[in-house]
Amino acid sequence: MFCYQCEQTARGIGCTKAGVCGKDGVTADLQDVLTHLAKGVAMLAHRARQAGGALDPEVDRFVVEALFTTVTNVNFDADRLEGLIRRAAEVRARARGLYVEACARRGLEPEALAGPVAFEPAADRQGLLAQAAGLGIQARRQSLGEDRAGVLELALYGLKGAAAYVDHALVLSERDEALLGWFHQALDRLAAEPPLEELVALSLEVGALNLRAMELLDRANTGTYGHPEPTAVRVSAVRGKAILVSGHDLKDLALLLEQTAGKGVNIYTHGEMLPALAYPGLKRHPHLVGNYGGAWQDQQREFEAFPGAVLMTTNCIQKPRESYRGRIFTTGLVAFPGVTHVTSEDFSPVIQAALGAPGFTADEPERRITIGFARNAVLGVADKVVAAVKAGKIKHFFLVGGCDGAKPGRNYYTEFAQSAPRDSVILTLACGKYRFNKLEFGDIDGIPRLLDIGQCNDAHSAVQIALALAQAFQTDVNSLPLSLVLSWYEQKAVAILLSLLHLGIRNIRLGPSLPAFVTPAVLGVLVEKFGLAPVTTPEADLRALLRTA
Ligand code: SF4
Ligand code: SF4
């Protein structure tokens, strides 16, 4: 195995024997085979679309799911991955059929395609693992060189991140045919392994694609559950039986809320599910009582202490401790060997586990934090914000957040938020916010100094807010008194970074360390073109950002 797709990669170089995340070599190699096959499906689906062939939702969905499955901390289960590889071969045959049929209708000769289209997966596990050696990153590093292979991975990881968002939207029946076609086209171009300059351009195009994916998911979430609204949510436990829901899939939470109504079980959010508590369509359930715990990397300690059942709807799952292995469940694409996998149609095993567990025996002292400042809520008070800026009461905006991780060095974000001047407003999103979201920041003329925009995909909201501010001040986003200080961990953060670069946003600070797949030469391009810089110390970065504002 060789994997360097996330920030915690071994020694900042790459995981080779086993992943720091817990992914074993077999799983990593099978993920490489699956990714290769997904490219083959996309190549054929792209050509079928171009030839005016019929659209096949199963083919579209499979490509998205295959990529999402390989995102960090989603699927650790080699058996499930092998099953997906077998299915990929079937789906590819369907896509081939669409292409051949479309060509026949138009009197065209189908292209003779090699690479991922011609690849035949071996019949057994050992054979697949032997094939994986030629399909992974190391093989590409040898054939393409470090720079080209690295940028190819950059674009691929962006696509993986975007796939997660598209999948969540598809779950809520929100489809964008053009976006799905764009996905196939991007994978087709990636599979052709073009020259470096083209790969850099493709990476920025993936950023554009991801913007559209986040917009699609925003439409799906707000169309189904309403616009998030500022909500003081409870972050301390209440007496009673309990289920803790983590991950990002709002529909899973909604279905669980319906299936637990009247059963005497309280539902809590964990990690990236926290923003769900601000959606009118979800918070209307009285047994959705609040949030428990913090970000994903605290789960082993927090799940162990939680006296109920735990449901993981997506990443980030970690290897469960024995103490809670019998009461943690996965659903959707997330999977871990030995953990019971349930479907959202029937969460009864989760409910039974919660009823069998002790639950909280007493109310904890009530504590609340306010969330729900997505685009609709912030733009609803835009006049007030603009007036505070014009009156000199708000001098700067910081967007501090992103994906959190387990490596030391992430206290930077806590210290940065705490050191931000009193006349600045901090916008935050994704699980990185747990570094400071329970601290007191006060307000400026009634505008909270800490505005929690939501999940990582709500970067779409952050972009809308920035664009609206730019419009109000008749300028562009780069000329606003706005600085982005982002933490990254996995591939959704890569997708978001590419989206911001695609928008031409400059001087982003990125940490806690830079991606291993970005070589010094490629970093040089990003620094020169976008002023992208690694984080240093909170004091030095604050000084520099306020000076250049
Ligand atoms: S996902 Fe991250 S930690 Fe896991 S194997 Fe890959 S680089 Fe290593
Ligand atoms: S936002 Fe946080 S919880 Fe979600 S995938 Fe990224 S690191 Fe994991």
Coordinates of C-alpha atoms and ligand atoms in Angstrom, one line a residue:
M1 CA 0.0 0.0 0.0
F2 CA 0.9 3.6 -0.4
C3 CA -1.5 6.3 0.6
Y4 CA -0.8 10.0 1.2
Q5 CA -4.3 11.4 0.7
C6 CA -4.9 12.9 4.2
E7 CA -3.0 15.3 6.5
Q8 CA -2.1 12.7 9.1
T9 CA -0.2 10.5 6.6
A10 CA 2.8 8.8 8.2
R11 CA 5.9 11.0 8.7
G12 CA 4.3 13.5 6.4
I13 CA 5.3 11.3 3.5
G14 CA 2.9 8.4 3.1
C15 CA 1.4 5.4 4.8
T16 CA 3.1 2.2 3.6
K17 CA 2.5 -0.7 6.0
A18 CA -0.8 0.4 7.6
G19 CA -2.6 3.7 7.7
V20 CA -2.3 6.0 10.6
C21 CA -6.1 6.2 10.3
G22 CA -6.3 2.4 10.9
K23 CA -6.7 1.4 7.2
D24 CA -4.8 -1.9 6.5
G25 CA -2.8 -2.6 3.5
V26 CA -5.4 -4.9 1.9
T27 CA -8.1 -2.3 2.2
A28 CA -5.9 0.4 0.8
D29 CA -4.9 -1.7 -2.2
L30 CA -8.6 -2.7 -2.8
Q31 CA -9.4 1.0 -2.8
D32 CA -6.9 1.6 -5.5
V33 CA -8.4 -1.1 -7.6
L34 CA -11.9 0.3 -7.1
T35 CA -10.8 3.8 -8.0
H36 CA -9.2 2.5 -11.2
L37 CA -12.4 0.7 -12.1
A38 CA -14.5 3.8 -11.3
K39 CA -12.4 5.7 -13.8
G40 CA -13.3 3.0 -16.4
V41 CA -17.0 3.4 -15.7
A42 CA -16.7 7.2 -16.0
M43 CA -14.8 7.0 -19.3
L44 CA -17.5 5.0 -20.9
A45 CA -20.4 7.0 -19.3
H46 CA -18.8 10.2 -20.5
R47 CA -18.6 8.9 -24.1
A48 CA -22.1 7.5 -23.9
R49 CA -23.3 11.0 -22.9
Q50 CA -21.3 12.7 -25.6
A51 CA -22.8 10.3 -28.2
G52 CA -26.3 11.2 -26.9
G53 CA -26.8 7.8 -25.2
A54 CA -29.4 7.1 -22.6
L55 CA -28.7 8.2 -19.0
D56 CA -28.4 5.6 -16.4
P57 CA -28.8 6.8 -12.8
E58 CA -27.3 3.6 -11.5
V59 CA -24.1 4.2 -13.4
D60 CA -23.9 7.8 -12.3
R61 CA -24.6 6.9 -8.7
F62 CA -22.0 4.2 -8.7
V63 CA -19.1 6.5 -9.7
V64 CA -20.0 8.9 -7.0
E65 CA -20.3 6.2 -4.3
A66 CA -17.1 4.4 -5.4
L67 CA -15.1 7.6 -4.9
F68 CA -16.8 8.6 -1.7
T69 CA -16.1 5.1 -0.3
T70 CA -12.4 5.7 -0.7
V71 CA -12.4 9.0 1.3
T72 CA -10.4 8.9 4.6
N73 CA -12.2 7.2 7.5
V74 CA -15.2 6.0 5.4
N75 CA -14.7 2.3 4.6
F76 CA -12.3 0.1 6.4
D77 CA -14.0 -3.2 5.4
A78 CA -12.0 -5.2 2.8
D79 CA -15.0 -7.6 2.1
R80 CA -17.3 -4.7 1.3
L81 CA -14.6 -3.2 -0.9
E82 CA -14.2 -6.4 -2.8
G83 CA -18.0 -6.5 -3.3
L84 CA -17.8 -3.0 -4.7
I85 CA -15.1 -4.1 -7.1
R86 CA -17.2 -6.9 -8.4
R87 CA -20.1 -4.5 -8.8
A88 CA -17.9 -2.0 -10.6
A89 CA -17.2 -4.5 -13.3
E90 CA -20.9 -5.0 -13.8
V91 CA -21.7 -1.3 -13.8
R92 CA -18.8 -0.8 -16.3
A93 CA -20.4 -3.4 -18.6
R94 CA -23.7 -1.4 -18.3
A95 CA -21.9 1.8 -19.2
R96 CA -20.2 0.1 -22.1
G97 CA -23.6 -1.1 -23.3
L98 CA -24.9 2.5 -23.2
Y99 CA -21.9 3.7 -25.2
V100 CA -22.0 1.0 -27.8
E101 CA -25.8 1.5 -28.2
A102 CA -25.5 5.2 -28.6
C103 CA -22.7 4.8 -31.2
A104 CA -24.8 2.2 -33.1
R105 CA -27.8 4.6 -33.2
R106 CA -25.6 7.4 -34.7
G107 CA -23.6 5.1 -37.0
L108 CA -20.4 5.7 -35.1
E109 CA -17.6 3.3 -34.4
P110 CA -17.0 3.0 -30.6
E111 CA -13.4 4.0 -29.6
A112 CA -11.1 1.1 -28.7
L113 CA -10.3 2.1 -25.1
A114 CA -7.4 0.8 -23.0
G115 CA -6.4 1.5 -19.3
P116 CA -9.3 1.4 -16.8
V117 CA -11.8 0.4 -19.5
A118 CA -9.9 -2.7 -20.5
F119 CA -8.7 -3.6 -17.0
E120 CA -10.0 -7.0 -15.9
P121 CA -10.2 -7.5 -12.2
A122 CA -8.7 -10.8 -11.0
A123 CA -11.2 -13.4 -9.8
D124 CA -9.8 -13.7 -6.3
R125 CA -8.5 -11.4 -3.5
Q126 CA -4.8 -12.4 -4.0
G127 CA -5.1 -11.6 -7.7
L128 CA -6.7 -8.2 -7.0
L129 CA -3.9 -7.4 -4.5
A130 CA -1.2 -8.3 -7.1
Q131 CA -2.9 -6.1 -9.6
A132 CA -3.1 -3.2 -7.2
A133 CA 0.7 -2.8 -7.2
G134 CA 0.4 -1.5 -10.8
L135 CA -2.5 0.8 -10.1
G136 CA -1.5 2.8 -7.1
I137 CA 0.2 6.1 -6.4
Q138 CA 3.8 4.6 -6.4
A139 CA 3.3 3.2 -9.9
R140 CA 2.2 6.7 -11.1
R141 CA 5.0 8.4 -9.3
Q142 CA 7.4 6.2 -11.2
S143 CA 5.8 6.6 -14.6
L144 CA 4.8 10.3 -14.4
G145 CA 7.2 11.8 -11.9
E146 CA 6.5 13.2 -8.4
D147 CA 5.0 16.6 -9.6
R148 CA 2.6 15.2 -12.1
A149 CA 1.6 12.3 -10.0
G150 CA 1.0 14.6 -7.1
V151 CA -1.2 17.0 -9.0
L152 CA -3.1 14.1 -10.5
E153 CA -3.9 13.0 -6.9
L154 CA -4.8 16.6 -6.0
A155 CA -7.5 16.6 -8.7
L156 CA -8.6 13.1 -7.7
Y157 CA -8.9 13.9 -4.1
G158 CA -10.9 17.0 -5.0
L159 CA -13.2 14.7 -7.0
K160 CA -13.5 12.4 -4.0
G161 CA -14.5 15.2 -1.8
A162 CA -17.1 16.5 -4.3
A163 CA -18.4 13.0 -4.6
A164 CA -19.3 13.0 -0.9
Y165 CA -21.4 16.1 -1.4
V166 CA -23.1 14.8 -4.5
D167 CA -23.9 11.6 -2.8
H168 CA -25.6 13.4 0.1
A169 CA -27.6 15.4 -2.4
L170 CA -28.6 12.3 -4.3
V171 CA -29.8 10.7 -1.1
L172 CA -32.2 13.6 -0.8
S173 CA -33.2 13.1 -4.5
E174 CA -31.5 16.2 -5.7
R175 CA -29.9 15.5 -9.0
D176 CA -27.9 17.6 -11.4
E177 CA -27.4 15.8 -14.7
A178 CA -24.8 18.3 -16.0
L179 CA -22.8 17.9 -12.8
L180 CA -22.8 14.1 -13.1
G181 CA -21.7 14.4 -16.7
W182 CA -18.9 16.8 -15.6
F183 CA -17.8 14.3 -13.0
H184 CA -17.4 11.6 -15.7
Q185 CA -15.6 14.0 -18.0
A186 CA -13.1 15.0 -15.2
L187 CA -12.4 11.4 -14.4
D188 CA -11.9 10.6 -18.1
R189 CA -9.4 13.4 -18.4
L190 CA -7.6 12.3 -15.2
A191 CA -7.4 8.7 -16.5
A192 CA -5.6 10.1 -19.6
E193 CA -2.8 11.3 -17.3
P194 CA -2.2 14.6 -19.2
P195 CA 0.8 16.9 -18.8
L196 CA 1.4 18.9 -15.6
E197 CA -0.1 22.2 -16.8
E198 CA -3.3 20.5 -17.9
L199 CA -3.5 18.7 -14.5
V200 CA -3.2 22.0 -12.7
A201 CA -6.0 23.5 -14.8
L202 CA -8.1 20.3 -14.3
S203 CA -7.6 20.7 -10.5
L204 CA -9.0 24.2 -10.6
E205 CA -11.9 22.9 -12.7
V206 CA -12.5 20.3 -10.0
G207 CA -12.8 23.3 -7.7
A208 CA -15.5 24.7 -9.9
L209 CA -17.2 21.3 -10.0
N210 CA -17.1 21.1 -6.2
L211 CA -18.7 24.6 -5.9
R212 CA -21.6 23.3 -7.9
A213 CA -21.7 20.1 -5.8
M214 CA -21.8 22.1 -2.6
E215 CA -24.6 24.3 -4.1
L216 CA -26.5 21.2 -5.0
L217 CA -26.2 19.8 -1.5
D218 CA -27.2 23.2 0.0
R219 CA -30.3 23.1 -2.2
A220 CA -31.1 19.5 -1.1
N221 CA -30.6 20.3 2.6
T222 CA -32.4 23.6 2.7
G223 CA -35.1 22.4 0.3
T224 CA -35.8 19.4 2.6
Y225 CA -35.3 20.7 6.1
G226 CA -35.5 24.5 5.7
H227 CA -32.8 27.1 6.1
P228 CA -30.7 26.8 9.3
E229 CA -31.6 29.4 11.8
P230 CA -29.7 30.7 14.8
T231 CA -30.4 28.2 17.6
A232 CA -29.1 27.9 21.1
V233 CA -28.4 24.2 21.3
R234 CA -27.9 22.2 24.4
V235 CA -24.4 20.7 24.8
S236 CA -25.0 18.9 28.1
A237 CA -26.8 15.6 28.5
V238 CA -30.4 15.1 29.7
R239 CA -31.7 12.1 31.7
G240 CA -32.9 9.2 29.6
K241 CA -32.0 6.6 27.0
A242 CA -29.8 7.9 24.2
I243 CA -28.5 7.5 20.7
L244 CA -25.6 9.5 19.4
V245 CA -25.5 10.3 15.7
S246 CA -22.3 11.2 13.9
G247 CA -21.2 11.9 10.3
H248 CA -22.8 14.2 7.8
D249 CA -26.0 12.6 6.4
L250 CA -29.0 14.6 7.5
K251 CA -31.4 12.2 6.0
D252 CA -30.2 9.3 8.2
L253 CA -30.7 11.6 11.2
A254 CA -34.2 12.5 10.0
L255 CA -35.2 8.9 9.5
L256 CA -33.8 7.9 12.9
L257 CA -35.8 10.7 14.5
E258 CA -39.0 9.4 12.8
Q259 CA -38.3 5.8 13.9
T260 CA -37.6 6.8 17.5
A261 CA -40.5 9.2 17.9
G262 CA -42.4 8.2 21.1
K263 CA -40.0 5.5 22.0
G264 CA -38.5 7.3 25.0
V265 CA -35.0 7.6 23.4
N266 CA -33.2 11.0 23.1
I267 CA -31.1 11.7 20.1
Y268 CA -27.8 13.7 20.3
T269 CA -25.6 14.9 17.5
H270 CA -21.8 14.4 17.4
G271 CA -19.0 15.8 15.3
E272 CA -20.2 17.2 11.9
M273 CA -23.9 16.4 12.7
L274 CA -24.0 19.4 15.1
P275 CA -25.3 21.8 12.4
A276 CA -28.4 19.5 12.0
L277 CA -29.7 21.0 15.2
A278 CA -30.3 24.4 13.4
Y279 CA -32.6 23.0 10.6
P280 CA -36.3 23.7 11.3
G281 CA -37.3 20.3 9.8
L282 CA -35.0 18.5 12.2
K283 CA -35.1 20.5 15.4
R284 CA -38.9 20.3 15.4
H285 CA -38.4 16.8 16.9
P286 CA -38.5 17.2 20.7
H287 CA -36.3 14.2 21.3
L288 CA -33.5 15.7 19.3
V289 CA -32.1 17.1 22.5
G290 CA -28.7 18.5 21.7
N291 CA -25.0 17.8 20.9
Y292 CA -22.7 15.5 22.9
G293 CA -18.9 15.7 22.6
G294 CA -16.7 17.2 20.1
A295 CA -15.0 16.4 16.8
W296 CA -14.4 13.0 15.3
Q297 CA -10.9 12.4 16.7
D298 CA -12.4 12.5 20.3
Q299 CA -14.8 9.7 19.5
Q300 CA -13.1 6.7 21.1
R301 CA -13.1 8.4 24.5
E302 CA -16.5 10.0 24.0
F303 CA -18.3 7.0 22.6
E304 CA -16.9 4.9 25.4
A305 CA -18.4 7.3 27.9
F306 CA -21.7 7.7 26.1
P307 CA -24.3 5.5 27.8
G308 CA -26.3 4.6 24.7
A309 CA -26.1 3.5 21.1
V310 CA -24.0 5.3 18.4
L311 CA -24.8 5.6 14.7
M312 CA -22.1 6.6 12.2
T313 CA -23.7 7.9 9.1
T314 CA -20.5 8.8 7.2
N315 CA -16.9 9.6 8.0
C316 CA -15.1 9.9 10.3
I317 CA -15.1 6.6 12.0
Q318 CA -12.2 5.3 14.0
K319 CA -11.4 1.7 15.1
P320 CA -14.0 1.1 17.8
R321 CA -12.8 0.1 21.3
E322 CA -14.1 -3.1 22.6
S323 CA -16.0 -1.2 25.3
Y324 CA -18.6 0.1 22.7
R325 CA -18.1 -2.2 19.7
G326 CA -21.5 -3.9 20.5
R327 CA -23.4 -0.6 20.5
I328 CA -21.9 1.3 17.5
F329 CA -23.5 0.9 14.1
T330 CA -22.7 2.0 10.6
T331 CA -25.0 2.9 7.8
G332 CA -24.7 4.0 4.1
L333 CA -21.1 3.9 2.8
V334 CA -19.3 3.9 6.1
A335 CA -18.1 0.5 7.3
F336 CA -15.8 -1.1 9.8
P337 CA -15.1 -4.8 10.1
G338 CA -17.0 -6.4 13.0
V339 CA -19.4 -3.4 13.3
T340 CA -23.1 -4.0 12.6
H341 CA -24.2 -2.3 9.4
V342 CA -27.8 -1.2 9.2
T343 CA -29.9 0.4 6.5
S344 CA -31.7 3.6 7.1
E345 CA -35.0 1.9 6.4
D346 CA -34.7 0.0 9.6
F347 CA -32.7 1.4 12.5
S348 CA -34.4 -1.0 14.9
P349 CA -31.0 -2.6 15.9
V350 CA -29.7 0.8 16.9
I351 CA -32.9 1.6 18.9
Q352 CA -32.8 -1.8 20.6
A353 CA -29.2 -1.2 21.6
A354 CA -30.1 2.2 23.0
L355 CA -33.0 0.8 25.0
G356 CA -30.7 -1.9 26.4
A357 CA -28.0 0.6 27.5
P358 CA -28.3 2.5 30.8
G359 CA -28.8 6.0 29.2
F360 CA -28.1 9.1 31.2
T361 CA -29.3 8.7 34.8
A362 CA -29.5 12.5 35.5
D363 CA -29.6 15.8 33.8
E364 CA -26.2 17.5 33.5
P365 CA -26.2 21.2 34.2
E366 CA -27.6 23.0 31.2
R367 CA -25.1 24.5 28.8
R368 CA -25.8 26.0 25.4
I369 CA -24.0 27.3 22.4
T370 CA -25.5 29.2 19.4
I371 CA -25.2 27.7 15.9
G372 CA -27.1 28.1 12.7
F373 CA -25.4 31.1 11.0
A374 CA -25.6 29.8 7.4
R375 CA -26.1 32.1 4.5
N376 CA -29.8 32.8 5.0
A377 CA -29.4 33.8 8.6
V378 CA -26.3 36.0 8.0
L379 CA -27.6 37.6 4.9
G380 CA -30.8 38.3 6.7
V381 CA -28.8 40.7 9.0
A382 CA -26.4 41.9 6.3
D383 CA -27.5 45.5 6.7
K384 CA -26.5 45.4 10.3
V385 CA -23.2 43.8 9.5
V386 CA -22.4 46.3 6.8
A387 CA -23.4 49.2 9.1
A388 CA -21.1 47.9 11.8
V389 CA -18.2 47.7 9.3
K390 CA -18.9 51.2 8.0
A391 CA -19.0 52.5 11.6
G392 CA -15.6 50.9 12.2
K393 CA -17.0 48.6 14.8
I394 CA -16.1 45.5 12.8
K395 CA -12.7 45.9 11.3
H396 CA -12.0 42.4 10.1
F397 CA -13.6 39.0 9.3
F398 CA -11.7 35.7 9.7
L399 CA -12.9 32.4 8.3
V400 CA -11.3 29.9 10.7
G401 CA -12.2 26.3 10.4
G402 CA -12.1 23.2 8.2
C403 CA -11.5 19.6 9.0
D404 CA -10.0 18.7 12.3
G405 CA -7.5 16.0 12.9
A406 CA -5.7 14.2 15.7
K407 CA -2.2 15.4 15.1
P408 CA -0.6 17.8 17.6
G409 CA -0.3 21.4 16.3
R410 CA -4.0 21.9 15.9
N411 CA -4.2 24.1 19.0
Y412 CA -3.0 26.8 16.6
Y413 CA -6.7 27.3 15.6
T414 CA -7.9 27.7 19.2
E415 CA -5.1 30.2 19.9
F416 CA -5.8 32.0 16.6
A417 CA -9.5 32.4 17.3
Q418 CA -8.8 33.5 20.9
S419 CA -6.2 36.0 19.8
A420 CA -8.3 37.6 17.0
P421 CA -8.9 41.3 17.9
R422 CA -12.1 42.2 19.7
D423 CA -13.3 44.2 16.7
S424 CA -13.2 41.1 14.4
V425 CA -15.8 38.5 13.6
I426 CA -14.9 34.9 13.2
L427 CA -16.8 32.7 10.8
T428 CA -16.3 29.0 11.2
L429 CA -17.4 25.7 9.7
A430 CA -16.7 22.0 9.7
C431 CA -15.4 20.0 12.6
G432 CA -12.4 22.3 13.1
K433 CA -14.7 24.6 15.0
Y434 CA -14.7 22.3 18.0
R435 CA -11.3 23.7 18.8
F436 CA -13.1 26.9 20.0
N437 CA -16.8 26.7 19.6
K438 CA -17.6 26.4 23.3
L439 CA -15.5 29.4 24.2
E440 CA -17.1 32.8 24.9
F441 CA -16.4 35.4 22.2
G442 CA -19.1 38.0 23.0
D443 CA -20.7 40.2 20.4
I444 CA -20.4 43.5 18.5
D445 CA -23.6 45.5 18.7
G446 CA -25.6 42.3 19.0
I447 CA -23.8 40.5 16.2
P448 CA -22.1 37.4 17.7
R449 CA -18.3 37.5 17.2
L450 CA -18.4 33.7 16.5
L451 CA -20.7 32.7 13.7
D452 CA -21.0 29.0 13.1
I453 CA -21.9 28.5 9.5
G454 CA -22.3 24.7 9.6
Q455 CA -20.8 21.6 8.0
C456 CA -17.8 21.6 5.7
N457 CA -20.1 21.7 2.7
D458 CA -21.6 24.9 4.0
A459 CA -18.4 26.5 2.6
H460 CA -21.0 27.3 0.0
S461 CA -22.7 29.5 2.5
A462 CA -19.4 31.1 3.4
V463 CA -18.7 31.9 -0.2
Q464 CA -22.2 33.4 -0.6
I465 CA -21.7 35.6 2.5
A466 CA -18.3 36.8 1.2
L467 CA -19.7 37.6 -2.3
A468 CA -22.6 39.5 -0.7
L469 CA -20.2 41.5 1.5
A470 CA -18.1 42.2 -1.6
Q471 CA -21.2 43.4 -3.4
A472 CA -22.3 45.6 -0.5
F473 CA -18.9 47.3 -0.5
Q474 CA -18.6 47.3 -4.3
T475 CA -15.4 45.5 -4.3
D476 CA -14.1 41.9 -4.8
V477 CA -13.6 39.2 -2.2
N478 CA -9.8 39.7 -2.1
S479 CA -10.3 43.3 -1.3
L480 CA -12.5 42.7 1.7
P481 CA -11.1 42.8 5.2
L482 CA -11.5 39.0 5.2
S483 CA -8.8 36.4 5.9
L484 CA -9.1 32.6 5.5
V485 CA -7.3 30.4 8.0
L486 CA -8.1 26.8 7.1
S487 CA -7.3 23.5 8.7
W488 CA -7.4 20.5 6.4
Y489 CA -7.5 16.8 7.1
E490 CA -9.2 14.8 4.4
Q491 CA -10.4 15.1 0.7
K492 CA -13.4 17.2 1.3
A493 CA -11.1 19.9 2.5
V494 CA -9.0 19.5 -0.6
A495 CA -12.2 20.0 -2.7
I496 CA -13.1 23.1 -0.8
L497 CA -9.5 24.5 -1.1
L498 CA -9.7 23.9 -4.9
S499 CA -13.1 25.7 -5.0
L500 CA -11.6 28.7 -3.2
L501 CA -8.6 28.8 -5.6
H502 CA -10.9 28.5 -8.5
L503 CA -12.7 31.6 -7.2
G504 CA -9.3 33.3 -7.2
I505 CA -9.3 33.8 -3.5
R506 CA -5.7 34.7 -2.4
N507 CA -3.6 34.6 0.7
I508 CA -5.3 31.6 2.3
R509 CA -3.4 30.2 5.3
L510 CA -3.4 26.4 5.4
G511 CA -2.3 24.0 8.1
P512 CA -1.4 22.4 10.3
S513 CA 0.9 20.9 7.7
L514 CA 0.8 21.0 3.9
P515 CA -0.4 18.0 1.8
A516 CA 2.3 15.4 1.2
F517 CA 1.1 15.1 -2.4
V518 CA 1.9 18.8 -3.1
T519 CA 5.6 18.8 -4.1
P520 CA 7.8 21.8 -3.6
A521 CA 7.6 22.7 -7.3
V522 CA 3.8 22.6 -7.3
L523 CA 3.6 24.5 -4.0
G524 CA 5.8 27.2 -5.7
V525 CA 3.1 27.6 -8.3
L526 CA 0.3 27.8 -5.7
V527 CA 2.3 30.4 -3.7
E528 CA 3.0 32.5 -6.7
K529 CA -0.4 32.3 -8.2
F530 CA -2.6 32.4 -5.1
G531 CA -0.4 33.5 -2.2
L532 CA -1.2 30.3 -0.5
A533 CA 0.9 30.0 2.7
P534 CA 1.3 27.5 5.5
V535 CA 0.3 28.6 8.9
T536 CA 3.2 29.6 11.2
T537 CA 2.2 30.9 14.7
P538 CA -1.1 32.6 15.5
E539 CA 0.6 35.8 16.5
A540 CA 2.8 36.0 13.4
D541 CA -0.1 35.1 11.1
L542 CA -2.5 37.5 12.7
R543 CA 0.0 40.3 12.3
A544 CA 0.7 39.5 8.7
L545 CA -3.0 39.1 7.8
L546 CA -4.1 42.3 9.5
R547 CA -1.2 44.2 7.9
T548 CA -2.1 43.0 4.4
A549 CA -5.8 43.7 4.9
Ligands
SF4_1 S1 -6.1 8.0 4.6 FE1 -4.5 9.1 5.6 S2 -3.9 8.0 7.4 FE2 -5.2 6.6 6.2 S3 -3.7 5.4 5.0 FE3 -4.2 7.3 3.7 S4 -2.8 8.8 4.2 FE4 -2.6 7.2 5.8
SF4_2 S1 -15.3 17.6 8.2 FE1 -14.4 16.5 10.0 S2 -15.8 14.8 10.4 FE2 -16.2 15.6 8.3 S3 -15.0 14.3 7.0 FE3 -13.8 16.2 7.4 S4 -12.5 15.6 9.2 FE4 -14.2 14.1 9.0

